[in-house]
Tab-separated table of C-alpha atoms in Angstrom:
chain	number	residue	atom	x	y	z
A	1	MET	CA	-0.063	-0.042	0.410
A	2	SER	CA	1.613	3.759	-1.069
A	3	LEU	CA	0.985	6.446	0.539
A	4	LEU	CA	-0.345	7.652	-2.245
A	5	SER	CA	-3.276	5.732	-1.821
A	6	LEU	CA	-4.389	6.262	2.131
A	7	ARG	CA	-7.606	8.502	1.932
A	8	ALA	CA	-8.914	11.125	5.165
A	9	PRO	CA	-10.990	10.191	7.505
A	10	SER	CA	-14.474	10.535	6.710
A	11	ARG	CA	-16.550	12.957	7.760
A	12	GLY	CA	-18.196	10.187	10.654
A	13	VAL	CA	-15.495	8.780	11.978
A	14	LEU	CA	-13.949	12.455	12.277
A	15	ARG	CA	-17.276	13.577	14.402
A	16	PHE	CA	-16.953	9.742	16.013
A	17	TRP	CA	-13.604	10.780	17.512
A	18	GLY	CA	-14.219	14.976	18.346
A	19	LEU	CA	-17.452	14.029	20.564
A	20	ILE	CA	-15.063	10.583	22.351
A	21	ILE	CA	-12.687	14.357	22.806
A	22	ALA	CA	-15.327	15.525	24.490
A	23	ILE	CA	-16.062	13.341	26.383
A	24	ALA	CA	-12.731	12.553	27.598
A	25	SER	CA	-12.516	15.962	28.833
A	26	VAL	CA	-15.463	15.577	31.883
A	27	ILE	CA	-14.419	12.355	32.817
A	28	LEU	CA	-10.246	12.680	33.347
A	29	PRO	CA	-10.074	15.991	35.055
A	30	ALA	CA	-12.237	14.035	37.767
A	31	LEU	CA	-9.927	10.924	38.020
A	32	PRO	CA	-7.008	11.298	39.939
A	33	LEU	CA	-4.168	11.135	37.127
A	34	GLY	CA	-2.745	14.016	38.229
A	35	PRO	CA	-1.433	17.375	36.908
A	36	LEU	CA	-1.694	16.973	33.933
A	37	PHE	CA	-5.517	15.602	33.418
A	38	ALA	CA	-6.571	18.319	35.286
A	39	GLN	CA	-8.612	21.599	33.810
A	40	PRO	CA	-6.116	23.417	33.160
A	41	PRO	CA	-4.053	23.041	31.253
A	42	MET	CA	-6.884	20.049	29.956
A	43	PRO	CA	-8.903	22.273	27.197
A	44	LEU	CA	-12.676	21.738	27.351
A	45	ALA	CA	-13.632	19.746	24.209
A	46	VAL	CA	-17.351	20.300	25.355
A	47	LEU	CA	-17.253	23.915	23.952
A	48	TRP	CA	-15.024	22.898	20.692
A	49	ALA	CA	-18.174	20.241	19.706
A	50	ALA	CA	-20.735	23.202	20.719
A	51	TYR	CA	-18.777	25.641	18.493
A	52	GLY	CA	-18.647	23.214	15.866
A	53	TRP	CA	-22.256	21.941	16.150
A	54	ALA	CA	-24.091	25.328	16.468
A	55	ALA	CA	-22.015	26.679	13.366
A	56	GLU	CA	-22.635	23.494	10.896
A	57	ASN	CA	-26.256	24.265	11.588
A	58	GLU	CA	-26.710	20.624	13.611
A	59	SER	CA	-30.749	22.113	14.771
A	60	ASP	CA	-32.276	18.764	15.715
A	61	TRP	CA	-32.363	17.946	18.571
A	62	ARG	CA	-28.943	15.472	18.964
A	63	ALA	CA	-27.036	18.480	19.647
A	64	PRO	CA	-28.290	20.167	22.356
A	65	VAL	CA	-29.203	16.881	23.961
A	66	THR	CA	-25.847	15.892	23.437
A	67	LEU	CA	-24.503	18.377	25.635
A	68	ALA	CA	-27.394	18.777	27.932
A	69	GLY	CA	-25.839	15.177	28.780
A	70	LEU	CA	-21.921	16.249	28.542
A	71	GLY	CA	-23.236	19.312	31.219
A	72	LEU	CA	-24.814	17.058	33.765
A	73	LEU	CA	-22.040	14.456	33.145
A	74	HIS	CA	-19.414	17.157	33.457
A	75	ASP	CA	-21.987	18.770	36.495
A	76	GLN	CA	-21.810	14.427	38.485
A	77	MET	CA	-17.975	14.470	38.604
A	78	ALA	CA	-17.608	17.402	39.510
A	79	GLY	CA	-19.541	17.548	42.817
A	80	GLY	CA	-21.981	19.367	41.487
A	81	PRO	CA	-24.313	20.937	42.082
A	82	PHE	CA	-26.546	19.989	38.999
A	83	GLY	CA	-27.452	22.952	36.365
A	84	LEU	CA	-23.499	24.825	36.120
A	85	PHE	CA	-21.688	23.297	32.795
A	86	ILE	CA	-25.415	22.754	31.452
A	87	ALA	CA	-26.275	26.365	30.273
A	88	LEU	CA	-22.764	26.826	30.238
A	89	TYR	CA	-22.040	23.715	27.385
A	90	LEU	CA	-25.856	25.392	26.111
A	91	SER	CA	-25.263	28.893	25.724
A	92	ALA	CA	-21.604	28.076	24.407
A	93	TYR	CA	-24.042	26.196	22.026
A	94	LEU	CA	-26.709	29.579	21.453
A	95	ILE	CA	-23.823	31.948	21.379
A	96	GLY	CA	-21.947	29.895	18.725
A	97	ARG	CA	-24.857	29.681	16.157
A	98	VAL	CA	-24.893	33.596	16.366
A	99	ALA	CA	-20.901	33.430	15.879
A	100	ALA	CA	-20.648	31.827	13.622
A	101	VAL	CA	-23.318	33.552	11.014
A	102	MET	CA	-21.555	36.474	11.762
A	103	MET	CA	-17.984	35.058	11.675
A	104	SER	CA	-18.865	33.598	8.246
A	105	ALA	CA	-15.885	34.462	5.985
A	106	PRO	CA	-14.228	31.028	4.615
A	107	ASN	CA	-10.861	31.166	6.404
A	108	LEU	CA	-9.633	29.477	9.602
A	109	VAL	CA	-9.466	33.306	11.337
A	110	SER	CA	-12.720	33.414	11.318
A	111	LEU	CA	-13.281	30.327	12.259
A	112	TRP	CA	-11.007	30.504	15.195
A	113	GLY	CA	-12.565	34.214	16.100
A	114	GLY	CA	-16.083	33.032	16.178
A	115	PHE	CA	-15.044	30.234	18.728
A	116	ILE	CA	-13.307	32.899	20.460
A	117	VAL	CA	-15.770	35.405	21.207
A	118	THR	CA	-18.068	31.879	22.467
A	119	THR	CA	-15.864	31.097	24.811
A	120	LEU	CA	-14.959	34.962	26.326
A	121	LEU	CA	-18.885	35.410	26.588
A	122	THR	CA	-19.024	31.357	27.901
A	123	VAL	CA	-17.053	32.830	30.667
A	124	LEU	CA	-18.577	35.890	31.332
A	125	ILE	CA	-21.702	33.520	31.657
A	126	ALA	CA	-19.451	31.833	34.404
A	127	LYS	CA	-18.842	34.690	36.381
A	128	MET	CA	-22.921	35.688	36.429
A	129	ILE	CA	-23.989	31.750	37.012
A	130	ALA	CA	-21.135	30.830	39.340
A	131	PRO	CA	-21.705	33.020	42.231
A	132	ILE	CA	-25.646	31.149	41.819
A	133	ALA	CA	-24.404	28.270	41.948
A	134	LEU	CA	-21.736	27.838	43.877
A	135	GLY	CA	-21.445	30.179	46.726
A	136	GLU	CA	-20.733	34.131	46.687
A	137	TYR	CA	-17.098	34.231	46.721
A	138	VAL	CA	-16.452	31.086	44.194
A	139	GLY	CA	-14.543	32.768	41.520
A	140	VAL	CA	-13.923	31.198	37.657
A	141	ARG	CA	-10.510	31.093	37.123
A	142	GLN	CA	-9.725	27.598	35.922
A	143	TYR	CA	-12.771	27.814	33.674
A	144	ALA	CA	-10.814	30.632	32.281
A	145	GLU	CA	-8.380	29.445	32.184
A	146	ALA	CA	-8.686	26.184	30.718
A	147	ALA	CA	-11.206	28.226	28.289
A	148	GLY	CA	-8.426	29.963	27.083
A	149	ILE	CA	-5.961	26.678	26.206
A	150	THR	CA	-9.359	25.003	24.827
A	151	ALA	CA	-9.757	28.385	22.028
A	152	LEU	CA	-5.275	27.769	21.614
A	153	LEU	CA	-6.458	24.791	20.866
A	154	PHE	CA	-8.818	25.400	18.481
A	155	PRO	CA	-6.774	25.318	14.856
A	156	ILE	CA	-5.896	22.036	15.453
A	157	VAL	CA	-9.235	20.270	16.609
A	158	ARG	CA	-11.608	21.987	13.553
A	159	PRO	CA	-11.678	19.159	11.516
A	160	LEU	CA	-12.969	16.808	15.058
A	161	TYR	CA	-16.195	19.597	14.755
A	162	MET	CA	-16.363	21.296	11.411
A	163	GLU	CA	-16.345	20.431	7.724
A	164	SER	CA	-16.497	23.336	6.120
A	165	GLY	CA	-16.347	27.158	6.559
A	166	PRO	CA	-19.459	29.287	7.210
A	167	ALA	CA	-19.705	30.063	4.653
A	168	THR	CA	-20.268	27.395	2.748
A	169	ARG	CA	-23.297	26.263	5.338
A	170	VAL	CA	-24.810	30.129	4.774
A	171	GLN	CA	-24.961	29.469	1.019
A	172	ALA	CA	-26.431	26.143	1.914
A	173	GLY	CA	-29.373	27.124	3.641
A	174	TRP	CA	-27.894	28.400	6.696
A	175	ARG	CA	-30.668	32.096	6.804
A	176	ARG	CA	-33.266	30.972	5.386
């Protein structure tokens, strides 16, 4: 078999591995595996999934339900209370839908900019929601650091969550 006959993985395979990475980013920080698997430095891959699924116009029920399930799992693994990560991941999905349309150029810088806006807004939402959920004196520094690492790594993992640039999706019927 020559190197030229190797084909890129199919879209379904890439999406499957993207989901596996998102699940791992929720489970691994809760296990006693040392500082390498803590958040930070481990990214919040669910934010990649939320933005990618939103930008790819995953408008059926599967994307929000999967994100809510991952948020519930993250809340459980973090020791509760339930609802904080559900709200963060679903808000990332909703913000990602708007950001993907606003950043409609078909290049990586535009996609990356939309993702950075999405992560920054989820940090602001965490800053508002976390004191309600966890108490008045809780900080969101670790979430902000993990979101920053997640934003930096987005160009590397983008093919796992997004197939094409937003301009293609807009032409294909995103705006009706």
